[in-house]
Amino acid sequence: MQTLAAALISVAVLILSVEAQLPTGTTGCAGPTDFFVVNATRKSQVRAIMKAIETGDQSAFAAIHPNPEFYYIQHALGVPDGLNGVQGLLTALKNSSRVQPLRIFQDGEYVFVHTNFLSFVGQPFIGFDIFRYEDGVIVEHWDQLQPTPTENNPSGWDVFAGPVIALRQTNAQTKANKDLVRRFVNDVLVKKQVQNLGQYFNGNALVQHNPSIGDGASAWLAAIAARVGTPQSVEYIRTRITLGEGDFVLVASEGKIGGVLSAFYELFRVENGKIAEHWDAVQAIPPRAEWRNNNGKF
Ligand SMILES: *[C@@H]1O[C@H](CO)[C@@H](O)[C@H](O)[C@H]1NC(C)=O
Ligand SMILES: *[C@@H]1O[C@H](CO)[C@@H](O)[C@H](O)[C@H]1NC(C)=O
C-alpha cells in the first residue's frame, strides 16, 4: 500500500511540476473547455419572448419564473414586477407590434438582445434587453428603448447594420474584450482622459451606428465636445453593467443628457484587441414617481 501511495504522490508531484512550468494564464492545452458553451435553448427562449410582443404567444413566458413570491424582477420601469406585469403588457400590445430580435448574445447566466422594433406602441424603436437566469429560469429583466431615426447617420450607416453573430472566442478573449471596453468607457467617456483614445482603437478606425455621429473614434469625441452647454450635452457618470460574448460587448452606463438622468446602452464589437464598431440607444430614466416597480433602471 505504501508503495502505491508513494507512486501516486510522485505522479501528483510530476503533474504539479508540469503545471508549474506552463506560462501563467493557461491551464494546459487549449481544449474546448476554454470556450464558453452557448446554451442555444436560452437564446431561443429569449427570442420567443421578444417575438411574443408581436405574436402574443403566451407559451414563450414558460421560460420566466412563475412563482410570484420569487417574482420576475422587472427593471423596465413602466412595468410591474412579476409574470402578470409582462403578460398584461403583452395583451395591451397584441397585434400592434413588429419585432425583429437582431443580435442575441449570452454571457454566463445572462442573455442580451439588440432588437429592431419596427413598430412598438405606434413607432419604431432601437431596443436592448437583458435577461438573467437562475436555476434554469428567467428571474430578472432590464430594458432600453430609443426611437429609431428615419435617416441614416452622417457616414450613411443604418443604426442596426453590421455583423450579428459573435465570433467564437475563448473565455479569456471574451474577458479581455469586456475589460477593454469597460476601461474605454471609464477612462475616456467618464473620466474624459481623451488623450488615451488611441489605446482603445486601431488608429481612428470606428464604424459608428449612433444615429447622429459619423465614423471614426475622434468624431465621437468631437460630437460630445460640440454638445457641451447645449440641451443635448452628454455626461457619463459610471458604468453599471458589462456583458460580453466573443467579440461583442454591451456596456450600460448611467449619465445625463442635457442634465436629465439617463441610461446609455452601448454595444461594441472588438477586433484584434481594439474597438471596431459601436451601436447604441440612449433613454432618459423616468422620475421615481412614474416607476411601476421599485427596482431601478440598473
Ligand atoms: C391578431 O392577430 C392574429 C394573428 O394575425 C389574428 O388571428 C387576430 O384576429 C388578431 N386580433 C385582433 C384583435 O386584431
Ligand atoms: C440550457 O438552458 C435551459 C433553460 O434554462 C436549461 O434547462 C438547460 O439545462 C441548459 N442546458 C445546459 C447544458 O446547461
GROMACS .gro file of C-alpha atoms and ligand atoms in nm:
model
  326
    1MET     CA    1   0.000   0.000   0.000
    2GLN     CA    2   0.279   0.233   0.096
    3THR     CA    3   0.440   0.185  -0.241
    4LEU     CA    4   0.115   0.265  -0.417
    5ALA     CA    5   0.069   0.579  -0.208
    6ALA     CA    6   0.425   0.684  -0.281
    7ALA     CA    7   0.372   0.622  -0.651
    8LEU     CA    8   0.053   0.830  -0.650
    9ILE     CA    9   0.229   1.112  -0.468
   10SER     CA   10   0.515   1.112  -0.716
   11VAL     CA   11   0.268   1.120  -1.007
   12ALA     CA   12   0.092   1.412  -0.837
   13VAL     CA   13   0.423   1.592  -0.787
   14LEU     CA   14   0.509   1.530  -1.151
   15ILE     CA   15   0.173   1.678  -1.263
   16LEU     CA   16   0.220   1.977  -1.034
   17SER     CA   17   0.569   2.043  -1.166
   18VAL     CA   18   0.445   2.019  -1.526
   19GLU     CA   19   0.170   2.269  -1.439
   20ALA     CA   20   0.426   2.496  -1.275
   21GLN     CA   21   0.630   2.511  -1.597
   22LEU     CA   22   0.335   2.636  -1.804
   23PRO     CA   23   0.314   3.008  -1.869
   24THR     CA   24   0.069   3.177  -1.632
   25GLY     CA   25  -0.284   3.212  -1.763
   26THR     CA   26  -0.302   2.870  -1.927
   27THR     CA   27  -0.448   2.553  -1.786
   28GLY     CA   28  -0.263   2.311  -2.008
   29CYS     CA   29  -0.384   2.253  -2.362
   30ALA     CA   30  -0.625   2.490  -2.533
   31GLY     CA   31  -0.918   2.249  -2.543
   32PRO     CA   32  -1.290   2.302  -2.582
   33THR     CA   33  -1.320   2.389  -2.210
   34ASP     CA   34  -1.155   2.724  -2.280
   35PHE     CA   35  -1.463   2.828  -2.476
   36PHE     CA   36  -1.790   2.940  -2.325
   37VAL     CA   37  -2.057   2.694  -2.435
   38VAL     CA   38  -2.358   2.892  -2.551
   39ASN     CA   39  -2.692   2.746  -2.442
   40ALA     CA   40  -2.897   2.762  -2.763
   41THR     CA   41  -3.216   2.683  -2.570
   42ARG     CA   42  -3.181   3.004  -2.372
   43LYS     CA   43  -3.119   3.213  -2.681
   44SER     CA   44  -3.430   3.069  -2.848
   45GLN     CA   45  -3.634   3.122  -2.530
   46VAL     CA   46  -3.533   3.488  -2.525
   47ARG     CA   47  -3.602   3.524  -2.897
   48ALA     CA   48  -3.950   3.380  -2.839
   49ILE     CA   49  -4.017   3.625  -2.555
   50MET     CA   50  -3.916   3.919  -2.774
   51LYS     CA   51  -4.127   3.786  -3.063
   52ALA     CA   52  -4.422   3.737  -2.823
   53ILE     CA   53  -4.453   4.117  -2.810
   54GLU     CA   54  -4.559   4.081  -3.175
   55THR     CA   55  -4.740   3.747  -3.170
   56GLY     CA   56  -4.894   3.748  -2.823
   57ASP     CA   57  -4.764   3.390  -2.783
   58GLN     CA   58  -4.815   3.331  -2.408
   59SER     CA   59  -4.623   3.000  -2.422
   60ALA     CA   60  -4.298   3.198  -2.454
   61PHE     CA   61  -4.343   3.302  -2.092
   62ALA     CA   62  -4.292   2.947  -1.966
   63ALA     CA   63  -3.920   3.038  -1.953
   64ILE     CA   64  -3.991   3.306  -1.689
   65HIS     CA   65  -4.007   3.221  -1.318
   66PRO     CA   66  -4.377   3.157  -1.248
   67ASN     CA   67  -4.376   3.195  -0.870
   68PRO     CA   68  -4.489   3.547  -0.776
   69GLU     CA   69  -4.317   3.511  -0.438
   70PHE     CA   70  -3.977   3.480  -0.607
   71TYR     CA   71  -4.104   3.704  -0.877
   72TYR     CA   72  -3.954   3.811  -1.200
   73ILE     CA   73  -3.760   4.126  -1.107
   74GLN     CA   74  -3.850   4.390  -1.359
   75HIS     CA   75  -3.626   4.687  -1.439
   76ALA     CA   76  -3.846   4.808  -1.726
   77LEU     CA   77  -3.969   5.091  -1.505
   78GLY     CA   78  -4.314   5.121  -1.664
   79VAL     CA   79  -4.398   4.753  -1.600
   80PRO     CA   80  -4.492   4.598  -1.261
   81ASP     CA   81  -4.285   4.309  -1.120
   82GLY     CA   82  -4.378   3.950  -1.189
   83LEU     CA   83  -4.515   3.750  -1.474
   84ASN     CA   84  -4.856   3.921  -1.460
   85GLY     CA   85  -4.690   4.251  -1.537
   86VAL     CA   86  -4.533   4.114  -1.856
   87GLN     CA   87  -4.850   3.931  -1.961
   88GLY     CA   88  -5.058   4.245  -1.902
   89LEU     CA   89  -4.820   4.445  -2.120
   90LEU     CA   90  -4.836   4.179  -2.385
   91THR     CA   91  -5.216   4.176  -2.402
   92ALA     CA   92  -5.213   4.554  -2.440
   93LEU     CA   93  -4.960   4.540  -2.725
   94LYS     CA   94  -5.101   4.245  -2.915
   95ASN     CA   95  -5.122   4.289  -3.292
   96SER     CA   96  -4.972   4.638  -3.285
   97SER     CA   97  -4.603   4.542  -3.288
   98ARG     CA   98  -4.340   4.413  -3.527
   99VAL     CA   99  -4.030   4.294  -3.351
  100GLN     CA  100  -3.702   4.172  -3.501
  101PRO     CA  101  -3.454   4.046  -3.238
  102LEU     CA  102  -3.135   4.104  -3.433
  103ARG     CA  103  -2.837   4.021  -3.211
  104ILE     CA  104  -2.875   3.769  -2.929
  105PHE     CA  105  -2.574   3.701  -2.709
  106GLN     CA  106  -2.508   3.511  -2.388
  107ASP     CA  107  -2.270   3.579  -2.103
  108GLY     CA  108  -2.298   3.316  -1.830
  109GLU     CA  109  -2.644   3.342  -1.676
  110TYR     CA  110  -2.728   3.649  -1.886
  111VAL     CA  111  -2.877   3.668  -2.235
  112PHE     CA  112  -2.876   4.011  -2.400
  113VAL     CA  113  -3.052   4.126  -2.716
  114HIS     CA  114  -3.029   4.413  -2.964
  115THR     CA  115  -3.372   4.445  -3.122
  116ASN     CA  116  -3.518   4.629  -3.417
  117PHE     CA  117  -3.870   4.720  -3.303
  118LEU     CA  118  -4.009   4.801  -3.649
  119SER     CA  119  -4.327   4.901  -3.470
  120PHE     CA  120  -4.390   4.924  -3.096
  121VAL     CA  121  -4.666   5.132  -2.934
  122GLY     CA  122  -4.705   5.304  -3.270
  123GLN     CA  123  -4.345   5.381  -3.364
  124PRO     CA  124  -4.010   5.219  -3.442
  125PHE     CA  125  -3.753   5.177  -3.163
  126ILE     CA  126  -3.397   5.059  -3.111
  127GLY     CA  127  -3.413   4.819  -2.817
  128PHE     CA  128  -3.177   4.646  -2.580
  129ASP     CA  129  -3.299   4.381  -2.334
  130ILE     CA  130  -3.109   4.179  -2.075
  131PHE     CA  131  -3.246   3.864  -1.913
  132ARG     CA  132  -3.088   3.690  -1.612
  133TYR     CA  133  -3.136   3.319  -1.547
  134GLU     CA  134  -3.126   3.144  -1.212
  135ASP     CA  135  -3.176   2.766  -1.177
  136GLY     CA  136  -3.271   2.743  -1.545
  137VAL     CA  137  -3.546   3.007  -1.549
  138ILE     CA  138  -3.552   3.381  -1.616
  139VAL     CA  139  -3.574   3.581  -1.294
  140GLU     CA  140  -3.477   3.935  -1.393
  141HIS     CA  141  -3.508   4.174  -1.689
  142TRP     CA  142  -3.362   4.512  -1.789
  143ASP     CA  143  -3.453   4.715  -2.098
  144GLN     CA  144  -3.373   5.023  -2.301
  145LEU     CA  145  -3.563   5.191  -2.587
  146GLN     CA  146  -3.482   5.482  -2.817
  147PRO     CA  147  -3.698   5.594  -3.111
  148THR     CA  148  -3.534   5.480  -3.437
  149PRO     CA  149  -3.424   5.773  -3.653
  150THR     CA  150  -3.573   5.796  -4.002
  151GLU     CA  151  -3.240   5.872  -4.170
  152ASN     CA  152  -2.900   5.706  -4.175
  153ASN     CA  153  -2.614   5.869  -3.983
  154PRO     CA  154  -2.355   6.108  -4.136
  155SER     CA  155  -2.148   5.810  -4.259
  156GLY     CA  156  -2.455   5.653  -4.419
  157TRP     CA  157  -2.492   5.372  -4.164
  158ASP     CA  158  -2.823   5.233  -4.051
  159VAL     CA  159  -2.845   5.205  -3.671
  160PHE     CA  160  -2.883   4.824  -3.697
  161ALA     CA  161  -2.635   4.742  -3.979
  162GLY     CA  162  -2.327   4.525  -3.928
  163PRO     CA  163  -2.239   4.173  -3.813
  164VAL     CA  164  -2.496   3.993  -3.598
  165ILE     CA  165  -2.312   3.675  -3.494
  166ALA     CA  166  -2.042   3.674  -3.226
  167LEU     CA  167  -1.709   3.515  -3.316
  168ARG     CA  168  -1.638   3.205  -3.111
  169GLN     CA  169  -1.355   3.312  -2.882
  170THR     CA  170  -1.201   3.175  -2.565
  171ASN     CA  171  -1.332   3.282  -2.226
  172ALA     CA  172  -1.002   3.466  -2.175
  173GLN     CA  173  -1.050   3.661  -2.501
  174THR     CA  174  -1.409   3.747  -2.410
  175LYS     CA  175  -1.292   3.871  -2.071
  176ALA     CA  176  -1.016   4.078  -2.233
  177ASN     CA  177  -1.272   4.231  -2.471
  178LYS     CA  178  -1.502   4.319  -2.180
  179ASP     CA  179  -1.213   4.470  -1.985
  180LEU     CA  180  -1.101   4.678  -2.284
  181VAL     CA  181  -1.448   4.821  -2.349
  182ARG     CA  182  -1.527   4.893  -1.983
  183ARG     CA  183  -1.184   5.059  -1.945
  184PHE     CA  184  -1.255   5.275  -2.252
  185VAL     CA  185  -1.592   5.391  -2.119
  186ASN     CA  186  -1.448   5.465  -1.772
  187ASP     CA  187  -1.125   5.623  -1.890
  188VAL     CA  188  -1.235   5.825  -2.194
  189LEU     CA  189  -1.610   5.882  -2.151
  190VAL     CA  190  -1.648   5.901  -1.770
  191LYS     CA  191  -1.306   6.044  -1.670
  192LYS     CA  192  -1.261   6.234  -2.000
  193GLN     CA  193  -0.900   6.117  -2.044
  194VAL     CA  194  -0.932   6.188  -2.416
  195GLN     CA  195  -0.555   6.175  -2.466
  196ASN     CA  196  -0.582   5.796  -2.407
  197LEU     CA  197  -0.821   5.745  -2.700
  198GLY     CA  198  -0.552   5.580  -2.914
  199GLN     CA  199  -0.517   5.290  -2.667
  200TYR     CA  200  -0.864   5.165  -2.749
  201PHE     CA  201  -0.889   5.193  -3.129
  202ASN     CA  202  -0.690   5.084  -3.430
  203GLY     CA  203  -0.578   5.435  -3.525
  204ASN     CA  204  -0.901   5.634  -3.563
  205ALA     CA  205  -1.095   5.342  -3.716
  206LEU     CA  206  -1.450   5.301  -3.582
  207VAL     CA  207  -1.768   5.202  -3.764
  208GLN     CA  208  -2.031   5.414  -3.594
  209HIS     CA  209  -2.403   5.330  -3.580
  210ASN     CA  210  -2.504   5.613  -3.349
  211PRO     CA  211  -2.785   5.797  -3.534
  212SER     CA  212  -2.613   6.137  -3.545
  213ILE     CA  213  -2.238   6.070  -3.539
  214GLY     CA  214  -2.015   5.960  -3.828
  215ASP     CA  215  -1.733   5.705  -3.840
  216GLY     CA  216  -1.406   5.746  -3.651
  217ALA     CA  217  -1.318   5.748  -3.281
  218SER     CA  218  -1.228   6.118  -3.285
  219ALA     CA  219  -1.562   6.209  -3.448
  220TRP     CA  220  -1.736   6.052  -3.148
  221LEU     CA  221  -1.543   6.269  -2.902
  222ALA     CA  222  -1.587   6.575  -3.124
  223ALA     CA  223  -1.965   6.521  -3.120
  224ILE     CA  224  -1.962   6.504  -2.738
  225ALA     CA  225  -1.744   6.818  -2.721
  226ALA     CA  226  -1.975   7.004  -2.962
  227ARG     CA  227  -2.274   6.941  -2.735
  228VAL     CA  228  -2.123   7.087  -2.418
  229GLY     CA  229  -2.355   7.360  -2.291
  230THR     CA  230  -2.643   7.260  -2.523
  231PRO     CA  231  -2.971   7.083  -2.433
  232GLN     CA  232  -2.809   6.768  -2.581
  233SER     CA  233  -2.499   6.780  -2.356
  234VAL     CA  234  -2.363   6.434  -2.276
  235GLU     CA  235  -2.229   6.335  -1.933
  236TYR     CA  236  -2.119   5.983  -1.840
  237ILE     CA  237  -2.130   5.919  -1.464
  238ARG     CA  238  -2.041   5.550  -1.429
  239THR     CA  239  -2.064   5.209  -1.593
  240ARG     CA  240  -2.328   4.983  -1.441
  241ILE     CA  241  -2.346   4.659  -1.646
  242THR     CA  242  -2.085   4.492  -1.871
  243LEU     CA  243  -2.168   4.173  -2.061
  244GLY     CA  244  -1.992   4.000  -2.348
  245GLU     CA  245  -1.996   3.707  -2.585
  246GLY     CA  246  -1.687   3.662  -2.802
  247ASP     CA  247  -1.613   3.987  -2.985
  248PHE     CA  248  -1.937   4.165  -2.877
  249VAL     CA  249  -1.953   4.363  -2.551
  250LEU     CA  250  -2.252   4.551  -2.407
  251VAL     CA  251  -2.193   4.828  -2.153
  252ALA     CA  252  -2.483   5.001  -1.979
  253SER     CA  253  -2.386   5.329  -1.812
  254GLU     CA  254  -2.556   5.593  -1.608
  255GLY     CA  255  -2.523   5.955  -1.713
  256LYS     CA  256  -2.708   6.268  -1.817
  257ILE     CA  257  -2.835   6.411  -2.143
  258GLY     CA  258  -2.898   6.784  -2.114
  259GLY     CA  259  -2.879   6.743  -1.736
  260VAL     CA  260  -3.151   6.474  -1.729
  261LEU     CA  261  -3.054   6.144  -1.565
  262SER     CA  262  -3.027   5.891  -1.849
  263ALA     CA  263  -2.908   5.543  -1.935
  264PHE     CA  264  -2.661   5.468  -2.215
  265TYR     CA  265  -2.673   5.117  -2.360
  266GLU     CA  266  -2.379   5.064  -2.593
  267LEU     CA  267  -2.286   4.758  -2.790
  268PHE     CA  268  -1.928   4.730  -2.914
  269ARG     CA  269  -1.752   4.491  -3.150
  270VAL     CA  270  -1.386   4.431  -3.073
  271GLU     CA  271  -1.139   4.331  -3.344
  272ASN     CA  272  -0.779   4.230  -3.268
  273GLY     CA  273  -0.790   4.385  -2.924
  274LYS     CA  274  -0.932   4.721  -3.036
  275ILE     CA  275  -1.285   4.864  -3.052
  276ALA     CA  276  -1.402   4.846  -3.415
  277GLU     CA  277  -1.780   4.908  -3.421
  278HIS     CA  278  -2.044   5.073  -3.199
  279TRP     CA  279  -2.425   5.067  -3.171
  280ASP     CA  280  -2.625   5.244  -2.902
  281ALA     CA  281  -2.953   5.356  -2.751
  282VAL     CA  282  -2.996   5.638  -2.502
  283GLN     CA  283  -3.303   5.682  -2.285
  284ALA     CA  284  -3.396   5.923  -2.007
  285ILE     CA  285  -3.464   5.749  -1.675
  286PRO     CA  286  -3.818   5.845  -1.570
  287PRO     CA  287  -3.864   6.020  -1.236
  288ARG     CA  288  -3.922   5.790  -0.937
  289ALA     CA  289  -4.292   5.886  -0.909
  290GLU     CA  290  -4.355   5.728  -1.251
  291TRP     CA  291  -4.200   5.389  -1.177
  292ARG     CA  292  -4.433   5.089  -1.152
  293ASN     CA  293  -4.174   4.876  -0.971
  294ASN     CA  294  -3.904   4.955  -0.712
  295ASN     CA  295  -3.603   4.802  -0.884
  296GLY     CA  296  -3.433   5.096  -1.052
  297LYS     CA  297  -3.305   5.118  -1.409
  298PHE     CA  298  -2.996   4.904  -1.346
  299LIG     C1  299  -5.439   3.945  -3.400
  299LIG     O1  300  -5.358   3.875  -3.495
  299LIG     C2  301  -5.396   3.740  -3.508
  299LIG     C3  302  -5.291   3.672  -3.595
  299LIG     O2  303  -5.252   3.754  -3.701
  299LIG     C4  304  -5.537   3.733  -3.565
  299LIG     O3  305  -5.576   3.598  -3.579
  299LIG     C5  306  -5.632   3.805  -3.471
  299LIG     O4  307  -5.761   3.810  -3.528
  299LIG     C6  308  -5.584   3.947  -3.443
  299LIG     N1  309  -5.667   4.006  -3.339
  299LIG     C7  310  -5.709   4.133  -3.341
  299LIG     C8  311  -5.792   4.176  -3.224
  299LIG     O5  312  -5.685   4.209  -3.433
  300LIG     C1  313  -2.986   2.534  -2.116
  300LIG     O1  314  -3.085   2.619  -2.065
  300LIG     C2  315  -3.205   2.555  -2.031
  300LIG     C3  316  -3.303   2.663  -1.989
  300LIG     O2  317  -3.253   2.741  -1.885
  300LIG     C4  318  -3.178   2.454  -1.921
  300LIG     O3  319  -3.297   2.385  -1.889
  300LIG     C5  320  -3.072   2.356  -1.966
  300LIG     O4  321  -3.037   2.272  -1.859
  300LIG     C6  322  -2.948   2.430  -2.013
  300LIG     N1  323  -2.855   2.334  -2.071
  300LIG     C7  324  -2.730   2.322  -2.027
  300LIG     C8  325  -2.647   2.222  -2.098
  300LIG     O5  326  -2.686   2.390  -1.936
   0.00000   0.00000   0.00000
